[in-house]
PDB file of C-alpha atoms in Angstrom:
ATOM      1  CA  UNK T   1      23.698 -87.441  53.038  1.00 52.00           C
ATOM      2  CA  UNK T   2      27.352 -86.272  52.639  1.00 81.00           C
ATOM      3  CA  UNK T   3      26.470 -82.945  54.067  1.00 82.00           C
ATOM      4  CA  UNK T   4      26.110 -84.737  57.419  1.00 91.00           C
ATOM      5  CA  UNK T   5      29.339 -86.771  57.092  1.00 93.00           C
ATOM      6  CA  UNK T   6      31.322 -84.651  59.620  1.00 92.00           C
ATOM      7  CA  UNK T   7      28.403 -84.761  62.105  1.00 91.00           C
ATOM      8  CA  UNK T   8      28.092 -88.493  61.638  1.00 94.00           C
ATOM      9  CA  UNK T   9      31.706 -89.060  62.040  1.00 94.00           C
ATOM     10  CA  UNK T  10      31.835 -87.062  65.285  1.00 92.00           C
ATOM     11  CA  UNK T  11      28.790 -88.642  66.697  1.00 94.00           C
ATOM     12  CA  UNK T  12      30.035 -92.117  65.982  1.00 96.00           C
ATOM     13  CA  UNK T  13      33.384 -91.295  67.591  1.00 95.00           C
ATOM     14  CA  UNK T  14      31.695 -89.823  70.680  1.00 94.00           C
ATOM     15  CA  UNK T  15      29.156 -92.638  71.009  1.00 96.00           C
ATOM     16  CA  UNK T  16      31.850 -95.306  70.689  1.00 96.00           C
ATOM     17  CA  UNK T  17      34.034 -93.570  73.129  1.00 96.00           C
ATOM     18  CA  UNK T  18      31.188 -93.160  75.722  1.00 96.00           C
ATOM     19  CA  UNK T  19      30.132 -96.919  75.254  1.00 95.00           C
ATOM     20  CA  UNK T  20      33.732 -97.941  75.836  1.00 95.00           C
ATOM     21  CA  UNK T  21      33.992 -95.715  78.915  1.00 96.00           C
ATOM     22  CA  UNK T  22      30.867 -97.190  80.545  1.00 95.00           C
ATOM     23  CA  UNK T  23      32.039-100.705  79.445  1.00 92.00           C
ATOM     24  CA  UNK T  24      28.691-101.319  77.417  1.00 92.00           C
ATOM     25  CA  UNK T  25      28.108-104.931  77.032  1.00 88.00           C
ATOM     26  CA  UNK T  26      27.401-106.130  73.492  1.00 86.00           C
ATOM     27  CA  UNK T  27      26.220-109.410  74.877  1.00 82.00           C
ATOM     28  CA  UNK T  28      24.612-111.212  71.889  1.00 77.00           C
ATOM     29  CA  UNK T  29      23.677-107.972  70.200  1.00 84.00           C
ATOM     30  CA  UNK T  30      24.345-107.982  66.373  1.00 88.00           C
ATOM     31  CA  UNK T  31      23.201-104.279  65.951  1.00 91.00           C
ATOM     32  CA  UNK T  32      22.071-101.176  67.823  1.00 92.00           C
ATOM     33  CA  UNK T  33      18.731-100.761  66.133  1.00 91.00           C
ATOM     34  CA  UNK T  34      15.785-100.521  68.399  1.00 89.00           C
ATOM     35  CA  UNK T  35      17.980-100.141  71.501  1.00 91.00           C
ATOM     36  CA  UNK T  36      16.559 -97.653  74.002  1.00 92.00           C
ATOM     37  CA  UNK T  37      19.754 -97.230  75.918  1.00 93.00           C
ATOM     38  CA  UNK T  38      21.528 -96.318  72.591  1.00 95.00           C
ATOM     39  CA  UNK T  39      18.602 -93.933  71.872  1.00 94.00           C
ATOM     40  CA  UNK T  40      19.302 -92.113  75.182  1.00 95.00           C
ATOM     41  CA  UNK T  41      23.020 -91.869  74.485  1.00 95.00           C
ATOM     42  CA  UNK T  42      22.551 -90.542  70.959  1.00 93.00           C
ATOM     43  CA  UNK T  43      20.048 -88.025  72.193  1.00 91.00           C
ATOM     44  CA  UNK T  44      22.348 -86.760  74.922  1.00 91.00           C
ATOM     45  CA  UNK T  45      25.354 -86.450  72.674  1.00 91.00           C
ATOM     46  CA  UNK T  46      23.316 -84.552  69.906  1.00 87.00           C
ATOM     47  CA  UNK T  47      21.433 -82.310  72.348  1.00 85.00           C
ATOM     48  CA  UNK T  48      23.805 -81.595  75.144  1.00 76.00           C
ATOM     49  CA  UNK T  49      27.308 -82.022  73.579  1.00 75.00           C
ATOM     50  CA  UNK T  50      27.355 -81.575  69.879  1.00 77.00           C
ATOM     51  CA  UNK T  51      24.597 -78.978  69.735  1.00 76.00           C
ATOM     52  CA  UNK T  52      26.771 -76.565  71.691  1.00 77.00           C
ATOM     53  CA  UNK T  53      29.577 -76.890  69.133  1.00 70.00           C
ATOM     54  CA  UNK T  54      28.543 -74.149  66.806  1.00 68.00           C
ATOM     55  CA  UNK T  55      30.086 -76.009  63.797  1.00 79.00           C
ATOM     56  CA  UNK T  56      27.345 -78.704  64.469  1.00 83.00           C
ATOM     57  CA  UNK T  57      24.341 -76.748  65.716  1.00 84.00           C
ATOM     58  CA  UNK T  58      23.076 -75.604  62.283  1.00 85.00           C
ATOM     59  CA  UNK T  59      23.827 -79.126  60.793  1.00 87.00           C
ATOM     60  CA  UNK T  60      21.767 -80.806  63.574  1.00 87.00           C
ATOM     61  CA  UNK T  61      18.821 -78.305  63.182  1.00 87.00           C
ATOM     62  CA  UNK T  62      18.870 -79.007  59.510  1.00 89.00           C
ATOM     63  CA  UNK T  63      18.974 -82.804  59.938  1.00 89.00           C
ATOM     64  CA  UNK T  64      15.993 -82.733  62.370  1.00 88.00           C
ATOM     65  CA  UNK T  65      13.891 -81.035  59.887  1.00 91.00           C
ATOM     66  CA  UNK T  66      14.079 -83.878  57.428  1.00 90.00           C
ATOM     67  CA  UNK T  67      12.504 -87.185  58.659  1.00 91.00           C
ATOM     68  CA  UNK T  68      13.978 -89.112  55.684  1.00 90.00           C
ATOM     69  CA  UNK T  69      17.504 -87.764  56.250  1.00 93.00           C
ATOM     70  CA  UNK T  70      17.413 -88.310  59.985  1.00 92.00           C
ATOM     71  CA  UNK T  71      16.227 -91.818  59.692  1.00 93.00           C
ATOM     72  CA  UNK T  72      19.081 -92.666  57.209  1.00 94.00           C
ATOM     73  CA  UNK T  73      21.525 -90.700  59.497  1.00 94.00           C
ATOM     74  CA  UNK T  74      20.380 -92.552  62.646  1.00 95.00           C
ATOM     75  CA  UNK T  75      20.751 -95.959  61.005  1.00 95.00           C
ATOM     76  CA  UNK T  76      24.263 -95.090  59.672  1.00 96.00           C
ATOM     77  CA  UNK T  77      25.328 -93.797  63.115  1.00 96.00           C
ATOM     78  CA  UNK T  78      24.110 -96.888  64.826  1.00 96.00           C
ATOM     79  CA  UNK T  79      25.745 -99.250  62.329  1.00 96.00           C
ATOM     80  CA  UNK T  80      29.137 -97.525  62.325  1.00 96.00           C
ATOM     81  CA  UNK T  81      29.159 -97.137  66.138  1.00 96.00           C
ATOM     82  CA  UNK T  82      28.285-100.956  66.548  1.00 96.00           C
ATOM     83  CA  UNK T  83      31.043-101.910  64.102  1.00 95.00           C
ATOM     84  CA  UNK T  84      33.569 -99.588  65.866  1.00 95.00           C
ATOM     85  CA  UNK T  85      32.642-101.020  69.272  1.00 95.00           C
ATOM     86  CA  UNK T  86      32.665-104.452  68.057  1.00 93.00           C
ATOM     87  CA  UNK T  87      36.206-104.102  66.592  1.00 94.00           C
ATOM     88  CA  UNK T  88      37.364-102.271  69.793  1.00 92.00           C
ATOM     89  CA  UNK T  89      36.157-105.089  72.033  1.00 89.00           C
ATOM     90  CA  UNK T  90      37.406-107.831  69.746  1.00 86.00           C
ATOM     91  CA  UNK T  91      33.976-109.142  68.904  1.00 77.00           C
ATOM     92  CA  UNK T  92      31.105-110.391  71.071  1.00 66.00           C
ATOM     93  CA  UNK T  93      32.259-111.951  74.398  1.00 57.00           C
TER      94      UNK T  93
END
């Protein structure tokens, strides 16, 4: 999974930044798994923003070919983004 580390870091950063910008409410969430709204943000960031950065286009294509890698990647992104947002907001309100 280390080959996806740069992509993961950039996606987590972009997702966290976006969620802070829209004032995403953590409410009583303790994770981002099975969250359709987060699905949409991740898809948008991967397909419309990061895909166009040539440094990530090939990595994204490679990631999408492996179900096992993409599942692990998705879980890590969600966990890291949740943790970063939780810290940025000072916990659950």
